[in-house]
Coordinates of C-alpha atoms in Angstrom, one line a residue:
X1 CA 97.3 113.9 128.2
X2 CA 100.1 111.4 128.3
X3 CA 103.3 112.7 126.3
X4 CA 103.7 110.3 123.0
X5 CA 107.4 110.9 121.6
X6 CA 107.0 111.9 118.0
X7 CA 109.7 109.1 117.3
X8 CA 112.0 106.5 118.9
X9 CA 112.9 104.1 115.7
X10 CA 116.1 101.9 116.1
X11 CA 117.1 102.2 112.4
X12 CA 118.8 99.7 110.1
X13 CA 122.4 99.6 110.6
X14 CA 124.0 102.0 108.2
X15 CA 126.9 100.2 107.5
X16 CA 126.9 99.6 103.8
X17 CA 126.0 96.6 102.6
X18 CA 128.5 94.0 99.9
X19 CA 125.5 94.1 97.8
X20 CA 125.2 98.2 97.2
X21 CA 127.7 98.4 94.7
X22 CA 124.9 96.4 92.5
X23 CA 122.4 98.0 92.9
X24 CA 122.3 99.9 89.4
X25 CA 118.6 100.5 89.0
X26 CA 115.7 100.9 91.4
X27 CA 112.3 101.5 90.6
X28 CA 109.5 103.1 92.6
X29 CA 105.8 103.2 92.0
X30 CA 103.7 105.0 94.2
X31 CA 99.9 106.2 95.2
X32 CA 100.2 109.7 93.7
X33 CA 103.8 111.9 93.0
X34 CA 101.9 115.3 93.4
X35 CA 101.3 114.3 96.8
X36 CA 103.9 116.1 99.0
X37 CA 104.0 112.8 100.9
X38 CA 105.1 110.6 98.6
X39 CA 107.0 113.2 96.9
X40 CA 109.3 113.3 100.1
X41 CA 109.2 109.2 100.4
X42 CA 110.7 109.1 96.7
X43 CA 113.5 112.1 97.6
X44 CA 114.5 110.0 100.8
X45 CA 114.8 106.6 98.3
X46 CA 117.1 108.9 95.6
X47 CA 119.3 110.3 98.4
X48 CA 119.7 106.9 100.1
X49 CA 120.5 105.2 96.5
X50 CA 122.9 107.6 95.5
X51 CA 125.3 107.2 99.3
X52 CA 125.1 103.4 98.3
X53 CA 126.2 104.1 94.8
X54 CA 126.2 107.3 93.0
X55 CA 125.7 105.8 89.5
X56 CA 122.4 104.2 90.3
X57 CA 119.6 105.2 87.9
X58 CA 116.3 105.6 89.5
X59 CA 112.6 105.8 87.9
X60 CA 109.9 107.5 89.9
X61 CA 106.5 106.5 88.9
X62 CA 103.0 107.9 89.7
X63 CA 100.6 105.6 89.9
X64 CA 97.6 107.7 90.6
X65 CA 95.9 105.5 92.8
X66 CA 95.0 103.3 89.9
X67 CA 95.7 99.3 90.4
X68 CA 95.7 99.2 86.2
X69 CA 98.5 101.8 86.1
X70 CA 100.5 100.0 88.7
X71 CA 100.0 97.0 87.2
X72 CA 101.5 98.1 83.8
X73 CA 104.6 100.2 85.8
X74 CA 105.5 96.8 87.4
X75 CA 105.2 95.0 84.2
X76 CA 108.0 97.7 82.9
X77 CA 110.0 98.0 85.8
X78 CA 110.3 93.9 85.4
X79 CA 111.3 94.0 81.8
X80 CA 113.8 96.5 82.5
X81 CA 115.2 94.0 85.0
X82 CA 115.3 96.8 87.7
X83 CA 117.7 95.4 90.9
X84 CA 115.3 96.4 93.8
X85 CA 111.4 98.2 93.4
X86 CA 109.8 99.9 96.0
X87 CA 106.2 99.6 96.2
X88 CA 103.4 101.4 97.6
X89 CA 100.5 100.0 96.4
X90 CA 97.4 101.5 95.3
X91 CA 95.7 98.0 96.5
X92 CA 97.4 95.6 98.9
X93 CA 96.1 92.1 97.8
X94 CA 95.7 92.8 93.8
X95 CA 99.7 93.3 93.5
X96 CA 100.5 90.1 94.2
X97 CA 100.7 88.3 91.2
X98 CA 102.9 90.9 89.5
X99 CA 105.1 91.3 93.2
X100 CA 105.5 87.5 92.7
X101 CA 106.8 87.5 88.8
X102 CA 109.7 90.6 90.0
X103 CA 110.4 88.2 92.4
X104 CA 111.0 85.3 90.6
X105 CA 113.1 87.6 87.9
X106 CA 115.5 87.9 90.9
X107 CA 113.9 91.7 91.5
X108 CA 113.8 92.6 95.3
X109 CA 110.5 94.0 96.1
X110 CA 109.9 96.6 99.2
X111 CA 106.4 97.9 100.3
X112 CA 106.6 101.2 101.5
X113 CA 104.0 102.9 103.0
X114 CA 101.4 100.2 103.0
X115 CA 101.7 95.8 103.0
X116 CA 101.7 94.2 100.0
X117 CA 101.5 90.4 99.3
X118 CA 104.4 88.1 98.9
X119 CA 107.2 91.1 98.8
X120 CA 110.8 90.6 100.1
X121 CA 110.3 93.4 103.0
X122 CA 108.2 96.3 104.2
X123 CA 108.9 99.9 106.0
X124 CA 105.7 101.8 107.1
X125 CA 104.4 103.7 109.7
X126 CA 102.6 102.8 112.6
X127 CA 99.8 103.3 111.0
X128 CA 97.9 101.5 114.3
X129 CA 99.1 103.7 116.5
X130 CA 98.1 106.9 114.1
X131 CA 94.7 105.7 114.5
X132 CA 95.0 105.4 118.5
X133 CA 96.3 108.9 118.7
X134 CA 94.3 110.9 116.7
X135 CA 90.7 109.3 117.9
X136 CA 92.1 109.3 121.5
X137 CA 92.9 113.0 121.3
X138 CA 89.2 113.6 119.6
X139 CA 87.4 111.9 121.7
X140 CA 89.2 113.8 124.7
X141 CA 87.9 117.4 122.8
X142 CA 84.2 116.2 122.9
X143 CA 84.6 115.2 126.6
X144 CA 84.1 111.9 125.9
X145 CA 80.4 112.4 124.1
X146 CA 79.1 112.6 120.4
X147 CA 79.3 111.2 117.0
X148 CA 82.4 110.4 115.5
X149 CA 82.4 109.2 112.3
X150 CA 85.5 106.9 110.4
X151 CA 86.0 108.7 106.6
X152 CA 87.6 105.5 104.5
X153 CA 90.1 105.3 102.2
X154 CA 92.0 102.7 99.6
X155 CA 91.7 99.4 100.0
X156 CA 95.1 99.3 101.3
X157 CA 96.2 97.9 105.0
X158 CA 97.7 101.8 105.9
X159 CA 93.9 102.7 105.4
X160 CA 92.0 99.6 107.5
X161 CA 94.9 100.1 110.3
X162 CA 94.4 103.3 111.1
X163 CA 90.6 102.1 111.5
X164 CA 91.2 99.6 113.6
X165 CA 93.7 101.7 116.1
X166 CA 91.0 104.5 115.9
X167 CA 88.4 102.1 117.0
X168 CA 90.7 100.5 119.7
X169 CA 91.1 103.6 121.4
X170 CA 87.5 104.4 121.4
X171 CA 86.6 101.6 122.9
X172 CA 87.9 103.6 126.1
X173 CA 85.0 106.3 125.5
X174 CA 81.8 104.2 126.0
X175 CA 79.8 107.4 124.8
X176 CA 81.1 107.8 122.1
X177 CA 79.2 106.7 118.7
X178 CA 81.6 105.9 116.5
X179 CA 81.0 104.9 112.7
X180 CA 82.6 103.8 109.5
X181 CA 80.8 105.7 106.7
X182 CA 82.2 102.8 104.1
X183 CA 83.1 105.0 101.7
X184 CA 86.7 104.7 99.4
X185 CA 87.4 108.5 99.9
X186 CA 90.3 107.7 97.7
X187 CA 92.5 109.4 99.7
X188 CA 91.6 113.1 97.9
X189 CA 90.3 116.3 99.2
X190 CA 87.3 116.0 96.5
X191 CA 86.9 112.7 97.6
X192 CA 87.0 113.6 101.6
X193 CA 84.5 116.7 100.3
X194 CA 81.7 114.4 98.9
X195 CA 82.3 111.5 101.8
X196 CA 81.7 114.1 104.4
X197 CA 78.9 115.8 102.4
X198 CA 77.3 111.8 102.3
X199 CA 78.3 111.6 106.1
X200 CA 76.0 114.9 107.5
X201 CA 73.0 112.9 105.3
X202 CA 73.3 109.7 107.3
X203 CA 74.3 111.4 110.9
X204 CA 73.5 115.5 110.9
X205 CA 74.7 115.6 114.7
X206 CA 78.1 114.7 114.1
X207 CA 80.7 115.8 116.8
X208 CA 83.9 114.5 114.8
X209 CA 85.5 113.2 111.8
X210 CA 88.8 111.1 111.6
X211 CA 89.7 111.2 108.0
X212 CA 92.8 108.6 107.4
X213 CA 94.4 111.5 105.3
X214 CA 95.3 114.8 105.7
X215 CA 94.3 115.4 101.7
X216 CA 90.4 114.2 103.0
X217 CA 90.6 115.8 105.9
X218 CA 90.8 119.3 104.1
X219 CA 88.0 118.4 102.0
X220 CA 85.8 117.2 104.9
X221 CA 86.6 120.7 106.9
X222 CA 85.1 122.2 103.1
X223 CA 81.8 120.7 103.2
X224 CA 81.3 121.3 107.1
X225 CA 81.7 124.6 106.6
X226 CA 79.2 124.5 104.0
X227 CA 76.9 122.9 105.8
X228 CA 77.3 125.6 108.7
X229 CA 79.0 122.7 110.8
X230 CA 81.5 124.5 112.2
X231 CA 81.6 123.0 115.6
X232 CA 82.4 119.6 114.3
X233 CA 86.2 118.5 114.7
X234 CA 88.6 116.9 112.3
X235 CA 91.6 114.3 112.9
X236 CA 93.5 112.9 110.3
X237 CA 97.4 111.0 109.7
X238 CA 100.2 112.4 107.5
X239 CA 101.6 115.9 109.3
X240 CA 101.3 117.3 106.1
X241 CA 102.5 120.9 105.2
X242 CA 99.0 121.4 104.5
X243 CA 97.8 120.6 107.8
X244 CA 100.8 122.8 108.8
X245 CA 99.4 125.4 107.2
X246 CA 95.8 124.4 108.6
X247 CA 96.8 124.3 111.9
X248 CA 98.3 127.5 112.0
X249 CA 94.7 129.1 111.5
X250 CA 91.6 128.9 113.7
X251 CA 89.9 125.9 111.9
X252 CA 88.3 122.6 112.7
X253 CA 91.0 120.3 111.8
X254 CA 92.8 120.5 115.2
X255 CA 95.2 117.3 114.7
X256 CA 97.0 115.0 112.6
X257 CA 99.1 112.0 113.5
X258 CA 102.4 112.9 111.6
X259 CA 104.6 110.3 109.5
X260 CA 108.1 110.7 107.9
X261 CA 108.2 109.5 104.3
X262 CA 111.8 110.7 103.6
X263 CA 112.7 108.3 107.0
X264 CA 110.7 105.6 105.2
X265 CA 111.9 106.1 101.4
X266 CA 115.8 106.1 102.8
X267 CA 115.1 103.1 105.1
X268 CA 113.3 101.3 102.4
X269 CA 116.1 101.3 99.9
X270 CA 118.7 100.4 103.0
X271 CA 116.8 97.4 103.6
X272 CA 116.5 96.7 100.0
X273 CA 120.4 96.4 99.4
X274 CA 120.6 94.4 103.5
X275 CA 118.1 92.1 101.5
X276 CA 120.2 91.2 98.3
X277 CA 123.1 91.0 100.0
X278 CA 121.4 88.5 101.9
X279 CA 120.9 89.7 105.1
X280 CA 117.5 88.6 105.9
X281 CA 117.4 89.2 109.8
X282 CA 115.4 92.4 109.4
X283 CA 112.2 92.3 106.8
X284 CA 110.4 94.8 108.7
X285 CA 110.8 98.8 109.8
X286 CA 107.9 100.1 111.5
X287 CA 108.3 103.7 112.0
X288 CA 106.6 105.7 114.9
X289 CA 103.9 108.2 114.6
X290 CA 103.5 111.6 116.4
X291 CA 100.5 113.7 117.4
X292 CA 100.8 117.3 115.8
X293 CA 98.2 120.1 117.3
X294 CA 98.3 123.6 118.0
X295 CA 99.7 123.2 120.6
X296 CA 102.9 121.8 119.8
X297 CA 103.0 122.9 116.1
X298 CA 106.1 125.0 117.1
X299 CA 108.4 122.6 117.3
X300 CA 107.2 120.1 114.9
X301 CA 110.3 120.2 111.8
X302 CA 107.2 118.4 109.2
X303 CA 108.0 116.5 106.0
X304 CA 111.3 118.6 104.4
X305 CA 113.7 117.5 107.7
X306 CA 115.7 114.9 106.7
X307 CA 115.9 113.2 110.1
X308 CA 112.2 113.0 111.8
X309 CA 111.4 116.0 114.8
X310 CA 111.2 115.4 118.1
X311 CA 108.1 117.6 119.0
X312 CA 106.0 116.3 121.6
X313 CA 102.8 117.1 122.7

């Protein structure tokens, strides 16, 4: 297999920018806060705020994966004319009205994680290239034959990416079958449970799953195993601890493209203040994705480094 460098990102500059000093409150509303992920994304955001300038008050808000809850956090983080919000949405398209109205209060809004419609900037992963990775590497473990069914998620553009770059590299593996079960697995290991319990109705001789989560992924290995599938394999994206902790056994989940939400909470609030001070040369940080296996678990640093590893495969 080719060697893919778990990350090469040329980061913002970190010169601080005129406008930092006025940045005195920042608001963040996010998929889920008892996700690990966006629990690190959030701790990356605080630290970055506070080097820019230490009195900054910042409110971390769960949205729970529900558009009506982000709908009403935006509302308040509007009225409490917040300088700069950072957004992951729980759907990409449906913010937009409320993205425009912070806007037009003079609020600077950054997606993180995912797009969102009409915001000043965005920081993400790869998300693409998570997709490549993982289905490349599956496809690779069944020879090149079987099954390989696509577990959805959200309707948010992480989720459809990591489709479409899971596709594109099967495209490469003419014998492979691969298929989109069209289910919102809502990101969840109950929700990756029942989509793969679905899944073995529709296609019994299943060779593979890419779930675009870890937190489905767990769930899928859960209803494989009861359903005496243990043969089948699992990829998924995050590089969760979880999937640390998975990995580090003799399961069926046997990758995971791996992400670095404290790299994309700290960037994300950098490019905020670039933004307000009117620095609009960079709107965009795309951060790279690595491929975590058993193989090179070792030296993969996960989620709680501060800077991203540098395991390779």
């Amino acid at each position: 297999m080719p060697r893919i460098p778990l990350f090469s990102l040329a980061l913002l500059a970190s010169s601080v920018p005129a406008a930092a000093a006025n940045l005195s409150r920042i608001g963040i509303s996010v998929g889920a806060l008892d996700n690990p992920f966006y629990q690190a994304l959030a701790r990356g955001a605080v630290q970055a705020a506070h080097r820019l300038n230490p009195e900054v008050r910042v409110t971390s808000q769960s949205a729970n994966f529900t558009l009506e809850q982000q709908q009403e956090q935006l509302r308040r983080l509007i009225a409490q004319k917040v300088d700069l919000i950072l957004l992951g949405a729980v759907d990409s398209r449906a913010v937009a009205p409320l993205v425009s109205q912070a806007r037009a209060a003079g609020i600077t809004v950054v997606a993180v994680d995912v797009d969102a419609a009409d915001v000043d900037g965005t920081v993400k992963s790869d998300n693409r290239q998570a997709g490549e990775i993982v289905c490349r590497y599956l496809a690779q473990r069944l020879n090149g034959r079987g099954t390989l069914v696509v577990q959805g998620g959200p309707p948010i553009t992480s989720v459809s990416d990591r489709a479409a770059g899971c596709h594109a590299a099967l495209a490469a593996f003419p014998r492979i079958h691969a298929v989109d079960d069209g289910i919102n697995a809502q990101g969840s290991s109950l929700g990756g449970q029942r989509a793969m319990q679905q899944a073995l109705l529709r296609w019994p001789d299943l060779a593979a799953v890419f779930a675009i989560n870890d937190r489905q992924a767990l769930g899928a290995e859960k209803a494989l195993r009861a359903a005496g599938r243990k043969q089948a394999l699992i990829g998924s994206v995050d590089g969760s601890p979880d999937i640390e902790r998975a990995l580090k056994l003799s399961g069926q989940i046997v990758a995971s493209a791996s992400q670095s939400p404290y790299l994309i909470g700290r960037e994300a609030v950098k490019l905020g203040a670039r933004l307000r001070s009117g620095d609009a040369t960079t709107r965009q940080v795309t951060v790279p994705v690595g491929l975590v296996t058993r193989d090179n678990l070792s030296r993969y640093q996960g989620w709680q480094a501060a800077m991203p590893s540098a395991a390779q495969p």
